[in-house]
Tab-separated table of C-alpha atoms in Angstrom:
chain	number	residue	atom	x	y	z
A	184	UNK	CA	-6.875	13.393	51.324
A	185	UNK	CA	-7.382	13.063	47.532
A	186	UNK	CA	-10.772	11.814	46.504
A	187	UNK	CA	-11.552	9.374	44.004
A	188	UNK	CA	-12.928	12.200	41.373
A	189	UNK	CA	-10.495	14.686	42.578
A	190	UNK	CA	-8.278	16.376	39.640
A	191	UNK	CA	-5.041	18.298	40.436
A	192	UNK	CA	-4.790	21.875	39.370
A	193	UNK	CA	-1.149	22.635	40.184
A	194	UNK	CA	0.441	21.325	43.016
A	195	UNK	CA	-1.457	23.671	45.487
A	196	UNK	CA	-4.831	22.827	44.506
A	197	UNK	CA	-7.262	20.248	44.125
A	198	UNK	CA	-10.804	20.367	42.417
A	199	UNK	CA	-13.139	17.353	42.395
A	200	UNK	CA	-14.859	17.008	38.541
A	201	UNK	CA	-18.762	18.346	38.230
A	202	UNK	CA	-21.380	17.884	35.836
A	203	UNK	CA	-23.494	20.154	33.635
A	204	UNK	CA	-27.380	18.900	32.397
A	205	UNK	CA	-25.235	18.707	28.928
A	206	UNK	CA	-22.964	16.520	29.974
A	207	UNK	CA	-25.454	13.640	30.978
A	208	UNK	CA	-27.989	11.589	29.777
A	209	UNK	CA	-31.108	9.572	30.777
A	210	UNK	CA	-30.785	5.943	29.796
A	211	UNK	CA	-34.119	3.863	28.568
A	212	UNK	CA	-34.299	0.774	30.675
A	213	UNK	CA	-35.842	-2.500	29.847
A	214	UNK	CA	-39.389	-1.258	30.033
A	215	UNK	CA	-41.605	1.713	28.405
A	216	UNK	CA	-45.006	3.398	29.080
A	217	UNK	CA	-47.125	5.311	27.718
A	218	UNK	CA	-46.705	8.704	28.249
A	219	UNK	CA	-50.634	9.068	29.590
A	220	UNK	CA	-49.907	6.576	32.003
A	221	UNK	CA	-47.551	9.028	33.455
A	222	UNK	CA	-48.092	11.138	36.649
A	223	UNK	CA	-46.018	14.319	37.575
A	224	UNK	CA	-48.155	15.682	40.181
A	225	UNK	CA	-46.097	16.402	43.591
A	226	UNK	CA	-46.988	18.140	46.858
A	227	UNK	CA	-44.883	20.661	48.910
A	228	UNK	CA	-46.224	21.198	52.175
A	229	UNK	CA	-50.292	20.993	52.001
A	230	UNK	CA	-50.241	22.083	48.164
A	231	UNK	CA	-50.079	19.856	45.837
A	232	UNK	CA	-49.711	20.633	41.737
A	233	UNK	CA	-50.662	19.103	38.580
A	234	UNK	CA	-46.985	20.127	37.317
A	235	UNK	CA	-43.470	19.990	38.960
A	236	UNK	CA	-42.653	23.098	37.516
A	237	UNK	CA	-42.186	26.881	39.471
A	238	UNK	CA	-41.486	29.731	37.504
A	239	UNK	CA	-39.150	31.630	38.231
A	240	UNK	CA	-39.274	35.420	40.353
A	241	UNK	CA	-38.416	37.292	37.611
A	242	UNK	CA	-40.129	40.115	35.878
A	243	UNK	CA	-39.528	38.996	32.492
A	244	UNK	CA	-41.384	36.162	33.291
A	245	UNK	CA	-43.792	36.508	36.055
A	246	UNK	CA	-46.707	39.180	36.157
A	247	UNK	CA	-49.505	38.735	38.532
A	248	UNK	CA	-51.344	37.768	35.626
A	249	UNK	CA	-49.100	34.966	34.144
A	250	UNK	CA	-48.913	34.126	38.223
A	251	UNK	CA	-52.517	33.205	38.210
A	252	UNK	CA	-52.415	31.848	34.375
A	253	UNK	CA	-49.907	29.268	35.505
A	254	UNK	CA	-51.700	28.612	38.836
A	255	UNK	CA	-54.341	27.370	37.056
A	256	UNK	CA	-52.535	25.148	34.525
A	257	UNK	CA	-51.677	23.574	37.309
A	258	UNK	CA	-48.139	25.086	38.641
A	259	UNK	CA	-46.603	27.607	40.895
A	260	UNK	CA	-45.792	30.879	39.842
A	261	UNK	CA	-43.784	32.577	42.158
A	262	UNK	CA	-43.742	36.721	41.886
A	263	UNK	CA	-40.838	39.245	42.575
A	264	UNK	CA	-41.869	41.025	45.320
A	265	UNK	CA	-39.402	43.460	44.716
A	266	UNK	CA	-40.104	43.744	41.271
A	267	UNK	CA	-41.356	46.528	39.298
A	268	UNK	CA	-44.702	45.507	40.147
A	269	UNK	CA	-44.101	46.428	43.731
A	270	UNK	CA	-42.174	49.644	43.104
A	271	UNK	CA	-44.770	50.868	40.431
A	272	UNK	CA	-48.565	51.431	40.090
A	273	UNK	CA	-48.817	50.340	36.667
A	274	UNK	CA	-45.155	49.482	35.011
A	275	UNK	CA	-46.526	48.480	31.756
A	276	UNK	CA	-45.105	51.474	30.089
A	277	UNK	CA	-41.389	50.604	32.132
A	278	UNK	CA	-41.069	46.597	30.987
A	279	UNK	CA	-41.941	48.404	26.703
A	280	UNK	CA	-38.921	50.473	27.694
A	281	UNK	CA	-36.855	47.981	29.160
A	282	UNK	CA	-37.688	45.840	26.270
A	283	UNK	CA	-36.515	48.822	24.028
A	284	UNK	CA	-33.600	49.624	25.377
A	285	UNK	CA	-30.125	48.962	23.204
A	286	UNK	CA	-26.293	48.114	24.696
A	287	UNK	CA	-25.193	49.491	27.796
A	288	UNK	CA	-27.499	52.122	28.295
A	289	UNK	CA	-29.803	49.271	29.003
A	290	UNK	CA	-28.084	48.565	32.232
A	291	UNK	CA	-27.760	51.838	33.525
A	292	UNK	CA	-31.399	52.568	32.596
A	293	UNK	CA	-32.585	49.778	34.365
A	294	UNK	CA	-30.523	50.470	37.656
A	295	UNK	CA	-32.297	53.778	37.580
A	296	UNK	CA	-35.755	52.107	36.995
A	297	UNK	CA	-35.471	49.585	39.636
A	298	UNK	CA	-34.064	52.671	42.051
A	299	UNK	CA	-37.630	53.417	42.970
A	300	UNK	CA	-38.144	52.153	46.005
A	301	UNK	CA	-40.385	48.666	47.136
A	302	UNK	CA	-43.939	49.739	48.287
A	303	UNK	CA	-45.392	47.500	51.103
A	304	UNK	CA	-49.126	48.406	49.603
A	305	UNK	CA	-48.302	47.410	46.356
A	306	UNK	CA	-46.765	43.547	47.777
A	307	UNK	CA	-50.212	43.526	49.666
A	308	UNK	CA	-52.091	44.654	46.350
A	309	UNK	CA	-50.084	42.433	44.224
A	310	UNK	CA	-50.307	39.156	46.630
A	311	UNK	CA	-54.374	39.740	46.790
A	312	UNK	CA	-54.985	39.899	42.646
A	313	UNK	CA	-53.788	36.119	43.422
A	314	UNK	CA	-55.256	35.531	45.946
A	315	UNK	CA	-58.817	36.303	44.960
A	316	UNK	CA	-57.531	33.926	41.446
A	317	UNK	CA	-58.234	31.103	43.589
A	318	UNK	CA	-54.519	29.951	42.989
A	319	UNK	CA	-51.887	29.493	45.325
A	320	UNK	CA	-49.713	32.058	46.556
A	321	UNK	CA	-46.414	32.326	46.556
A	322	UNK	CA	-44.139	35.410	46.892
A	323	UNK	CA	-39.870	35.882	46.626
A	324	UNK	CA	-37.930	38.383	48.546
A	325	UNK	CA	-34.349	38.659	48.656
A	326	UNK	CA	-32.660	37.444	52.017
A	327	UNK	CA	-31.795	41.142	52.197
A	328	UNK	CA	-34.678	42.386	52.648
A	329	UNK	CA	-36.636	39.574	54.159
A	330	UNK	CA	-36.874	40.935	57.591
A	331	UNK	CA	-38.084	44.693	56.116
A	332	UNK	CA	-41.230	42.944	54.692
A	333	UNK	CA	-42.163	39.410	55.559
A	334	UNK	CA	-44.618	41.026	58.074
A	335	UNK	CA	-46.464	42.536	54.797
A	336	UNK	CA	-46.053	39.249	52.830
A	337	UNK	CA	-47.439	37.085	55.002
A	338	UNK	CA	-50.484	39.624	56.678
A	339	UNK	CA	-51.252	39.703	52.239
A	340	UNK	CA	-52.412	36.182	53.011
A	341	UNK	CA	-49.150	34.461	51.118
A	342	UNK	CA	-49.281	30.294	51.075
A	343	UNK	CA	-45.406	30.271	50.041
A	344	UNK	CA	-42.775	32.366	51.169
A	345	UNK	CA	-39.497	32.224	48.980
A	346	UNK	CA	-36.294	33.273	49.946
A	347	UNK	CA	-34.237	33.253	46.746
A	348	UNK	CA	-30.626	34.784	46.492
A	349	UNK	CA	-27.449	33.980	44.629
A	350	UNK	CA	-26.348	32.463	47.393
A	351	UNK	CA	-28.397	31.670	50.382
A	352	UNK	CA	-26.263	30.263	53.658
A	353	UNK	CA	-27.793	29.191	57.327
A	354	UNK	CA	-24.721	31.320	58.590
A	355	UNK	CA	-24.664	34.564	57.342
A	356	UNK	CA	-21.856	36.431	59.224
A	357	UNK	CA	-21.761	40.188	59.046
A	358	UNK	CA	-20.303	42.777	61.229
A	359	UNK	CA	-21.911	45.756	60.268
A	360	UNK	CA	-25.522	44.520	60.520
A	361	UNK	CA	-27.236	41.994	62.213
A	362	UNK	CA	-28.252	39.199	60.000
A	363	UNK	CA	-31.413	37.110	59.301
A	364	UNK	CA	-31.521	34.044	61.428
A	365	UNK	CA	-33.320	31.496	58.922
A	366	UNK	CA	-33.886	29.080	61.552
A	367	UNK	CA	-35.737	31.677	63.921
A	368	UNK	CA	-37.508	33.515	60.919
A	369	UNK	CA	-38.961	30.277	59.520
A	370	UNK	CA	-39.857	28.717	63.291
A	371	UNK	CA	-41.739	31.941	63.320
A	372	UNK	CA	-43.960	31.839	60.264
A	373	UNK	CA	-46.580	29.878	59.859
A	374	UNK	CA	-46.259	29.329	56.100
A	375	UNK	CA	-43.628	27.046	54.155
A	376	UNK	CA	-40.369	28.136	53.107
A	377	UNK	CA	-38.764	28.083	50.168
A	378	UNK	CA	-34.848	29.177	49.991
A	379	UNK	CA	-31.775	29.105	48.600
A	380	UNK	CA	-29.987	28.961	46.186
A	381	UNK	CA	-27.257	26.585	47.658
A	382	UNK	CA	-24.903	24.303	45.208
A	383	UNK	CA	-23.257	21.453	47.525
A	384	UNK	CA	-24.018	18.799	50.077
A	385	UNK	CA	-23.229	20.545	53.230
A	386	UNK	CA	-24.629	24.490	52.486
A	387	UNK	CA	-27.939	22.193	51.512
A	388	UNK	CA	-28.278	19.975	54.749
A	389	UNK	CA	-27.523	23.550	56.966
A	390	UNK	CA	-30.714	24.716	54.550
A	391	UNK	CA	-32.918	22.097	55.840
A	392	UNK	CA	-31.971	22.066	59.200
A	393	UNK	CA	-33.201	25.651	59.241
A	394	UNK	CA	-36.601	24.448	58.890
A	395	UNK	CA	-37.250	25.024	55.428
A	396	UNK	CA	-40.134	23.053	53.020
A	397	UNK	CA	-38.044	23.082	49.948
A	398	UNK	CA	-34.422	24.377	49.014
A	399	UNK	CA	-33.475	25.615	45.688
A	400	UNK	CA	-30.184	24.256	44.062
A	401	UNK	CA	-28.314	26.469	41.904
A	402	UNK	CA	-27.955	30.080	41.083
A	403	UNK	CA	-30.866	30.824	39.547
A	404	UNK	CA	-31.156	33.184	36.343
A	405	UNK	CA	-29.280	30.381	34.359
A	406	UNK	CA	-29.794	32.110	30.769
A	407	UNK	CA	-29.676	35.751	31.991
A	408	UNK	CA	-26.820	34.986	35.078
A	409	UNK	CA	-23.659	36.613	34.790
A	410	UNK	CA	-22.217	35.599	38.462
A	411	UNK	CA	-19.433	32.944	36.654
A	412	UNK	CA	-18.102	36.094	34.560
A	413	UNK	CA	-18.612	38.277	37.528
A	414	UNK	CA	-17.734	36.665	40.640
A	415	UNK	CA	-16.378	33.436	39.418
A	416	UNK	CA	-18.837	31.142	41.210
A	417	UNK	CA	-20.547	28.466	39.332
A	418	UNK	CA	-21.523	24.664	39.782
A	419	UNK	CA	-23.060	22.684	37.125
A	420	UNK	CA	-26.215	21.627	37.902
A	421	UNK	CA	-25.762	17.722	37.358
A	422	UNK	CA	-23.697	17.537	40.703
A	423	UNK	CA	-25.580	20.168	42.019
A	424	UNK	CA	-28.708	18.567	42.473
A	425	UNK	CA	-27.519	15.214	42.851
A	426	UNK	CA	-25.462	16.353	46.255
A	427	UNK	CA	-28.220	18.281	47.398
A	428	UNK	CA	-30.602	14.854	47.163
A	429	UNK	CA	-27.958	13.357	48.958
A	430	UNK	CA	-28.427	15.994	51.713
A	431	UNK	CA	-32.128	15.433	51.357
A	432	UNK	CA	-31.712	12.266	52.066
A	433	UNK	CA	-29.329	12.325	55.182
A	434	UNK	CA	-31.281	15.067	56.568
A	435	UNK	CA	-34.388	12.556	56.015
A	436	UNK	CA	-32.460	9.858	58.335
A	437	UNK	CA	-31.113	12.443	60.664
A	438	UNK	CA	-34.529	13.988	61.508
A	439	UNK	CA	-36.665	10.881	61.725
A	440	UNK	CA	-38.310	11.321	58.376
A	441	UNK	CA	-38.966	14.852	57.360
A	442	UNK	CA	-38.632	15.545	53.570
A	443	UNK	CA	-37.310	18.645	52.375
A	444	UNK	CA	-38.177	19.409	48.694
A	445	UNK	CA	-35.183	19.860	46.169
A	446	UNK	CA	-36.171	22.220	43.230
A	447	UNK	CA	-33.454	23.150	40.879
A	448	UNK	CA	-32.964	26.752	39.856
A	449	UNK	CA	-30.707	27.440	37.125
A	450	UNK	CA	-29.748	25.729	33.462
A	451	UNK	CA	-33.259	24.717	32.800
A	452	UNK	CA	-33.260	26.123	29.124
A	453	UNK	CA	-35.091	23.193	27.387
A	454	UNK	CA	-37.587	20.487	27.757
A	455	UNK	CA	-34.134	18.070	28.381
A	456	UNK	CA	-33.402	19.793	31.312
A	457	UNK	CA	-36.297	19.639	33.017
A	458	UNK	CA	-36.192	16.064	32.843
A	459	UNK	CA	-32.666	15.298	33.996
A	460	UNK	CA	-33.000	17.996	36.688
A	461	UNK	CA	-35.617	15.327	38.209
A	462	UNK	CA	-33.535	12.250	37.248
A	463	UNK	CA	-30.883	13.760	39.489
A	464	UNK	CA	-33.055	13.854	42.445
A	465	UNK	CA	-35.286	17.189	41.523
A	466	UNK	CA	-38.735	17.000	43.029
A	467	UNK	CA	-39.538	19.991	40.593
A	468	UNK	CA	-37.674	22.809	38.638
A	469	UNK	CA	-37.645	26.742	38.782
A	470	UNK	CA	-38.021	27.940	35.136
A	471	UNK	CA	-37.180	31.260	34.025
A	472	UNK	CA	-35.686	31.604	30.227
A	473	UNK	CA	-38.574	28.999	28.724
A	474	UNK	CA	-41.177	31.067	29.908
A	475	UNK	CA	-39.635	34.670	28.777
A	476	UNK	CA	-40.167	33.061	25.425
A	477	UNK	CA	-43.864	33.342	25.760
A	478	UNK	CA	-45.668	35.602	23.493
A	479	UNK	CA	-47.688	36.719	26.714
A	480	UNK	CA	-44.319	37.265	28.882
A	481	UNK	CA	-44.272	40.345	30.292
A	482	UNK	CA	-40.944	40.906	29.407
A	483	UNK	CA	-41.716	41.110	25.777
A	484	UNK	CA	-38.956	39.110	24.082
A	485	UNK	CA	-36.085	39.892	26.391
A	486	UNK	CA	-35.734	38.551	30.206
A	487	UNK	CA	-33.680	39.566	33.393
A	488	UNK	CA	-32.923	38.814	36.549
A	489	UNK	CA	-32.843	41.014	39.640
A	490	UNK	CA	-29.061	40.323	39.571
A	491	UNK	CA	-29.232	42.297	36.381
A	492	UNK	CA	-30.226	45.722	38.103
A	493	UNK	CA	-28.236	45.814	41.274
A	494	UNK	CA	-26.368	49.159	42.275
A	495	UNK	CA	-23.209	48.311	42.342
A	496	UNK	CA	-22.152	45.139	40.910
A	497	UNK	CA	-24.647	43.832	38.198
A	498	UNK	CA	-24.191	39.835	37.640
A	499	UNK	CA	-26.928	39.342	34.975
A	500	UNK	CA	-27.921	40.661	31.369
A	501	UNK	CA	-30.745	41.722	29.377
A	502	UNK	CA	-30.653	38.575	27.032
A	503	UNK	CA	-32.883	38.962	23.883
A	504	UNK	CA	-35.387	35.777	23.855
A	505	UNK	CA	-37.237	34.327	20.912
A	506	UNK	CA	-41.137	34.123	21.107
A	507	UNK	CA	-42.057	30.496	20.131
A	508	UNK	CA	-45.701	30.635	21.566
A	509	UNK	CA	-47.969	31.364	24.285
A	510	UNK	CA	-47.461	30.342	28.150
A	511	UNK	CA	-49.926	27.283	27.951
A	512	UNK	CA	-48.095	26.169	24.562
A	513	UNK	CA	-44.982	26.381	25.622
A	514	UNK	CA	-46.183	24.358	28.964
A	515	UNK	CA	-48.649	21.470	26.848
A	516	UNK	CA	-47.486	22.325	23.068
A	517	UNK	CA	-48.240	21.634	20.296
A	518	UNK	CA	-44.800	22.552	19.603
A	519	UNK	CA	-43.837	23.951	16.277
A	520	UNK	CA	-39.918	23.747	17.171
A	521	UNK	CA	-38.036	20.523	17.766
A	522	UNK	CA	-35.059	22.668	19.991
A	523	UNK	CA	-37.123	21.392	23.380
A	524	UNK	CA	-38.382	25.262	24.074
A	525	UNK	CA	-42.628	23.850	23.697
A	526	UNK	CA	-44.690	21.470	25.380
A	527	UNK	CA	-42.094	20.706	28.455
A	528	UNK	CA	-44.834	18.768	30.505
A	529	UNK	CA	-45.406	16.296	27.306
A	530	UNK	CA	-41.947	15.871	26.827
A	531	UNK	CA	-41.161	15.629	30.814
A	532	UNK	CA	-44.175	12.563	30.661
A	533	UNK	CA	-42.960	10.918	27.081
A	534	UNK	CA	-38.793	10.731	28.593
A	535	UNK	CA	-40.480	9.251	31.668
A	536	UNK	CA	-42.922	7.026	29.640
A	537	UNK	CA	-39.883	6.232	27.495
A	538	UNK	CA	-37.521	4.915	30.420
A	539	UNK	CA	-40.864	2.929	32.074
A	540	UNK	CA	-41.308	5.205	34.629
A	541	UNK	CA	-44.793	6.409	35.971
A	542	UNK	CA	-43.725	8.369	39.289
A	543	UNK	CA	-41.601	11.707	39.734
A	544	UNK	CA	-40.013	9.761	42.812
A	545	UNK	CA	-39.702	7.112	40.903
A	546	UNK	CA	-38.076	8.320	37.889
A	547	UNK	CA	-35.495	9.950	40.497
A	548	UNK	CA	-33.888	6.506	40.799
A	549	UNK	CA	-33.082	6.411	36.716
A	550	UNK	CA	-30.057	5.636	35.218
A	551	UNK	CA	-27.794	8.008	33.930
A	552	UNK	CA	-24.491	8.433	32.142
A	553	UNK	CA	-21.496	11.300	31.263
A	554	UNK	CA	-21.589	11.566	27.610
């Protein structure tokens, strides 16, 4: 059955039409705010943050020190866990190579860098320099090798467990290895769940049903992805999240009233984003690319993904970044650019201020339109 935004390819296939955050736009509505008026606090679980924003699991971007930096401007920082500050003692000297590296040797040097294998006493060493912060926690293994060390995560004293992949499904099937049951794993733990990343309606609602706190929508990596090139998957993240809050939604009816948390991973490049991720139904974003910007980054001008470094089939790239300004400026500003790369929490607050809303929830419900 053709549906109403259905287009035909050639007479054997269908497609239905999908939006980008660059193909929409938030519409001002009859009233305004100030922007200090304005509250985007929101809670996940028991924790609740000043900002709706999670950075991404990347080693460009997070360090256990820019972890605990953004803890306490009031976000989540979320560390790779199998990182190169769980293969490595000290990998300062690794991320000034990295960051020197030219072409294609940068790829192959990086597979060999990343060949070192993860260290369950560096994940509990890492997890505890946060810990003892005073932030919260939070920690991102690949569903891969979730089984192999979620004991060690969560015995580190972790508040958030992520489980972040390209793709993330509730129905793994594989014949030459048994696979990880999410619904069974998460039952088990006795911290929240993040996971995903999952791109329609349907993979979404099989997410929550798992038991999951929040579910990540998209692919993650958006500036330093390479999985549309590679694989030739890819859903713009307009649709994305706004079928995913659909499934939030349904799954809210369907199980009496619990709320799964939508957090969109992937395309959040600029202050813009960030705002129309939420006015599709984000209750907060995962940032990577606006952060490996920062002059403190520890991925000194350049950023990656762990797509980037896999074995066999890399589906990411070492993408040079330009440094506009420290982690906290780049968070409150003062900006010095007008591109939307500084101060995304005053411009998140001024485009809700501007369309008259005061909520994150509320703001959900704004108008929008294809441009």
């Amino acid at each position: 059955m053709l549906r109403v935004n259905d287009l035909e390819i050639g007479a054997a296939k269908r497609a239905r039409r999908a939006y980008a955050f660059d193909d929409i736009a938030i519409v001002p509505s009859r009233r305004t705010r100030d922007p200090e008026e304005v509250s985007i606090d929101w809670q996940i679980d028991a924790y609740r943050f000043e900002l709706p924003i999670v950075a991404a699991p990347m080693d460009s971007v997070m360090s256990p020190e820019t972890a605990i930096a953004l803890g306490h401007h009031g976000g989540l920082g979320v560390l790779n866990l199998e990182g190169l500050w769980t293969r490595y003692d000290d990998p300062s000297d690794l991320l000034s190579e990295v960051a020197s590296l030219s072409g294609d040797a940068a790829v192959r040097r990086m597979q060999e860098i990343y060949a070192e294998p993860v260290k369950a006493e560096l994940i509990t060493e890492r997890l505890r320099e946060v810990r003892e912060s005073g932030v919260t926690v939070a920690g991102s293994l690949s569903p891969q090798r979730t089984k192999e060390f979620a004991k060690t995560v969560v015995d580190a004293g972790v508040d958030m467990f992520v489980i972040r992949g390209t793709t993330v499904s509730a129905e793994h099937v594989s014949s030459q290895a048994e696979p990880l049951n999410l619904k069974e794993f998460i039952y088990e733990l006795d911290v929240p769940v993040i996971v995903g990343g999952c791109a329609t309606h349907q993979a979404a609602l099989h997410l929550m049903r798992t038991g999951a706190a929040g579910v990540l929508v998209g692919f993650g990596g958006g500036a330093a992805h390479t999985t549309r090139t590679v694989l030739g998957i890819s859903v713009p993240m307009a649709s994305a999240v706004a079928d995913v809050a659909a499934a939030r939604r349904d799954y809210l009816d369907e199980s009496g009233g619990r709320y799964v948390h939508v957090i969109a991973d992937g395309s959040i490049g600029r202050s813009g984003d960030v705002a129309k991720a939420i006015a599709c139904g984000a209750d907060a974003v995962m940032v990577g690319s606006p952060f490996a910007r920062a002059i403190d980054a520890p991925g000194q001008g350049f950023h990656w993904g762990s797509e980037a470094v896999h074995a066999e089939l890399p589906r990411g790239e070492r993408v040079e970044m330009e440094r506009v300004g420290t982690l906290e400026e780049i968070l409150f500003g003062p900006a010095r650019v007008a591109d939307g790369t500084m101060n995304l929490v005053g411009a998140l607050r001024r485009s809700m201020a501007t369309t008259g809303y005061t909520e994150l929830k509320e703001f959900q419900r704004v108008e929008v339109v294809v441009q």
